[in-house]
Amino acid sequence: EKIYIDKYVQIKGRQKIIYTQLKKELYIEITNIDGERIIDESSELLKKLLRLAQIASNPFLVDKAYDETPAKFPLLDALVESILEQKEKVIVWSCFVENIRILYRRYRRLGSLILYGDIPIEKRNEIVKQFRNNKESAILIANPAAAREGLTLTVANNAIYLDRNFNLVDYLQSQDRIHRISQTKECRIYKLIAKNTIDEYVDELIYKKHKLAEYVQGDIDNINVEKEFMTKEQLLEIVG
């Protein structure tokens, strides 16, 4: 069984200033675009929207002068510590490799491990083996895109999504790393969402994509509803 738990934070300080500045720039850009259906997965505009997601997660990813604590980090700290106190293991998912490296250093004292696409296959296998077999290695910080298929991590029954992009396949298949037939424990899926940011739109879009995938009998690899849902009007709602 999977239990979904949404955890909300409010961005503030420099994080809010940086986010608001980019949001205003995008509002002007979107307003000046002709046409209604204006975005696809390869567009420059989508890349800029993902920068909003980076700022909502950790502004340092786009502004190296940022030296405050991102709003999600204290909440993540509390969740990780609570899970470890229960003698359970946890996977922290982030779409952004630099975030993964930052979190690896943040939790190194707790025995963190790291997994993302640039790590060679042999090294990845060693990391997975260590996570499975070493009681002291209870935190795996990973990129969903690097753990799509064929990876069993049921030694953990907790997954925390620090951030997400628009990719439904990565989101669902990363959940399946801990939720397989061999899993005997209840699985808890935590989503960290920054209020009044693109996080809420991503959450809504992924939900719609999932429902559409279920409607077409689970063929999620062929689902591309960015074009369907990312109209000019809806994008202006994000950055308005």
XYZ file of C-alpha atoms in Angstrom:
240
model
C 0.000 0.000 0.000
C 1.148 3.532 -0.821
C 0.259 6.517 1.342
C 0.714 9.969 -0.193
C 1.557 12.832 2.142
C 1.785 16.424 0.903
C 3.949 18.794 2.930
C 3.689 22.519 2.227
C 6.163 25.328 2.824
C 6.097 29.067 2.172
C 9.056 30.632 0.396
C 10.354 33.857 1.900
C 13.326 36.216 2.037
C 15.758 36.136 -0.885
C 14.162 32.965 -2.199
C 10.851 34.776 -2.678
C 12.575 37.808 -4.217
C 14.467 35.677 -6.763
C 11.338 33.676 -7.581
C 9.177 36.778 -8.015
C 11.734 38.434 -10.287
C 11.867 35.501 -12.704
C 8.093 35.124 -12.548
C 7.662 38.758 -13.636
C 10.092 38.273 -16.517
C 8.187 35.205 -17.676
C 4.859 37.011 -17.397
C 6.058 39.689 -19.814
C 7.493 37.086 -22.189
C 4.338 34.955 -22.214
C 2.058 37.980 -22.590
C 3.931 39.009 -25.742
C 3.668 35.602 -27.414
C 1.101 35.221 -30.190
C -1.134 32.183 -30.263
C -2.813 30.019 -27.678
C -0.962 26.697 -27.600
C 2.577 27.891 -27.150
C 4.741 25.259 -25.508
C 6.223 21.833 -26.056
C 8.791 19.812 -24.153
C 11.772 21.197 -26.067
C 10.856 24.862 -25.884
C 13.008 27.517 -24.256
C 9.958 28.613 -22.311
C 9.678 25.215 -20.637
C 13.329 25.469 -19.606
C 12.592 28.814 -17.975
C 9.588 27.328 -16.199
C 11.881 24.638 -14.826
C 14.109 27.422 -13.502
C 11.108 28.483 -11.422
C 10.977 24.916 -10.095
C 14.689 25.120 -9.272
C 14.183 28.340 -7.322
C 11.228 26.861 -5.428
C 13.502 23.954 -4.497
C 16.845 25.709 -3.949
C 17.645 29.185 -5.364
C 21.381 28.416 -5.255
C 20.820 26.316 -8.379
C 20.256 29.497 -10.404
C 21.900 32.173 -8.225
C 25.279 31.278 -6.712
C 25.118 34.369 -4.487
C 22.171 32.859 -2.596
C 23.322 32.063 0.946
C 20.090 31.530 2.896
C 18.433 28.217 3.775
C 15.814 27.183 1.185
C 12.312 26.867 2.654
C 12.093 23.128 1.988
C 15.361 22.160 3.663
C 14.309 22.420 7.348
C 11.190 20.387 6.555
C 13.282 17.820 4.716
C 15.686 17.656 7.680
C 12.806 16.958 10.058
C 11.322 14.236 7.838
C 14.673 12.503 7.352
C 15.463 12.556 11.063
C 12.001 11.242 11.941
C 12.357 8.344 9.492
C 15.830 7.449 10.747
C 14.601 7.504 14.339
C 12.135 4.776 13.317
C 15.088 2.713 12.027
C 13.748 2.932 8.474
C 15.458 3.896 5.229
C 14.541 6.760 2.915
C 15.117 7.871 -0.664
C 15.206 11.615 -1.289
C 14.410 12.407 -4.922
C 15.436 15.594 -6.729
C 15.354 16.333 -10.460
C 18.435 18.536 -10.234
C 21.888 16.957 -9.996
C 23.449 19.912 -8.195
C 20.733 19.632 -5.547
C 21.561 15.958 -5.147
C 25.216 16.765 -4.530
C 24.295 19.487 -2.023
C 22.005 17.134 -0.102
C 24.628 14.390 -0.165
C 27.009 16.720 1.658
C 24.242 17.934 3.975
C 23.491 14.388 5.155
C 26.945 12.849 4.911
C 27.151 12.637 8.712
C 24.053 10.403 8.543
C 25.589 8.004 6.034
C 24.099 9.397 2.825
C 24.574 7.786 -0.578
C 24.131 9.408 -3.984
C 22.764 8.190 -7.328
C 22.400 10.080 -10.608
C 22.954 9.577 -14.317
C 26.636 10.497 -14.611
C 27.711 7.852 -12.106
C 29.137 4.793 -13.960
C 27.024 1.627 -13.912
C 29.523 -0.360 -11.823
C 29.657 2.384 -9.213
C 25.855 2.628 -9.215
C 25.595 -1.082 -8.528
C 27.987 -0.704 -5.578
C 25.904 2.168 -4.189
C 22.669 0.195 -4.497
C 24.276 -2.824 -2.825
C 25.519 -0.654 0.035
C 22.087 0.929 0.487
C 20.454 -2.489 0.599
C 22.916 -4.191 2.918
C 24.493 -1.568 5.173
C 22.358 -0.504 8.125
C 24.425 2.671 8.492
C 23.563 3.747 4.931
C 19.930 4.723 5.429
C 19.625 7.731 3.083
C 19.843 7.554 -0.701
C 19.680 10.859 -2.569
C 18.838 10.222 -6.191
C 17.593 11.519 -9.510
C 14.342 9.868 -10.701
C 15.624 9.754 -14.284
C 18.580 7.614 -13.157
C 16.378 5.005 -11.509
C 13.701 4.362 -14.089
C 13.671 0.606 -14.511
C 15.090 -2.591 -13.112
C 16.138 -1.172 -9.760
C 14.747 -2.691 -6.579
C 15.128 -0.551 -3.470
C 12.458 -2.067 -1.254
C 14.845 -1.916 1.694
C 13.390 1.609 1.918
C 9.699 2.255 2.428
C 9.893 6.063 2.447
C 10.351 8.369 -0.548
C 10.571 12.149 -0.328
C 10.217 14.288 -3.464
C 12.052 17.526 -2.776
C 11.025 18.702 -6.235
C 9.526 17.338 -9.452
C 9.467 18.256 -13.125
C 6.690 17.598 -15.648
C 7.733 13.988 -16.324
C 5.073 11.516 -15.185
C 7.092 8.428 -16.153
C 10.043 9.362 -13.945
C 7.711 10.131 -11.048
C 5.763 6.862 -11.240
C 8.730 4.606 -11.919
C 10.788 6.154 -9.131
C 7.945 5.300 -6.745
C 8.071 1.722 -7.976
C 11.659 1.405 -6.753
C 10.286 1.010 -3.212
C 6.791 -0.302 -4.021
C 7.214 -3.768 -5.505
C 5.833 -7.237 -4.831
C 8.716 -7.905 -2.437
C 7.805 -4.878 -0.295
C 6.197 -5.965 2.982
C 5.957 -2.552 4.634
C 3.596 0.347 4.097
C 5.149 2.836 1.645
C 5.014 6.539 2.397
C 5.416 8.997 -0.478
C 6.094 12.561 0.659
C 5.803 15.509 -1.727
C 7.358 18.814 -0.650
C 5.411 21.650 -2.268
C 6.135 25.373 -2.046
C 2.849 27.271 -1.791
C 1.959 29.774 -4.510
C 4.725 28.542 -6.800
C 5.061 26.395 -9.894
C 5.192 23.377 -7.551
C 1.404 23.500 -7.266
C 1.005 23.579 -11.037
C 3.430 20.676 -11.493
C 1.447 18.695 -8.918
C -1.796 19.392 -10.777
C -0.314 18.600 -14.181
C 1.182 15.294 -13.043
C -2.186 14.358 -11.536
C -3.921 15.085 -14.861
C -1.318 13.124 -16.805
C -1.715 10.178 -14.451
C -5.492 10.174 -14.863
C -5.094 10.357 -18.635
C -2.594 7.491 -18.542
C -5.057 5.385 -16.569
C -7.746 6.247 -19.121
C -5.606 4.921 -21.973
C -4.840 1.782 -19.961
C -1.487 2.722 -18.531
C 0.478 3.515 -21.675
C 2.287 6.315 -19.863
C 5.275 6.415 -22.215
C 3.023 7.825 -24.929
C 1.426 10.469 -22.723
C 2.415 14.025 -23.545
C -0.129 16.425 -22.153
C 2.205 19.390 -21.824
C 0.873 20.539 -25.182
C -2.695 19.961 -24.096
C -2.522 21.716 -20.743
C 0.163 24.366 -21.232
C -1.883 26.991 -22.983
C -1.085 30.670 -22.831
C -3.935 31.277 -20.393
C -2.772 28.572 -18.007
C 0.854 29.672 -18.159
C -0.187 33.196 -17.259
C -1.906 31.723 -14.194
C 1.452 30.299 -13.075
C 3.367 33.539 -13.482
C 0.543 36.018 -12.835
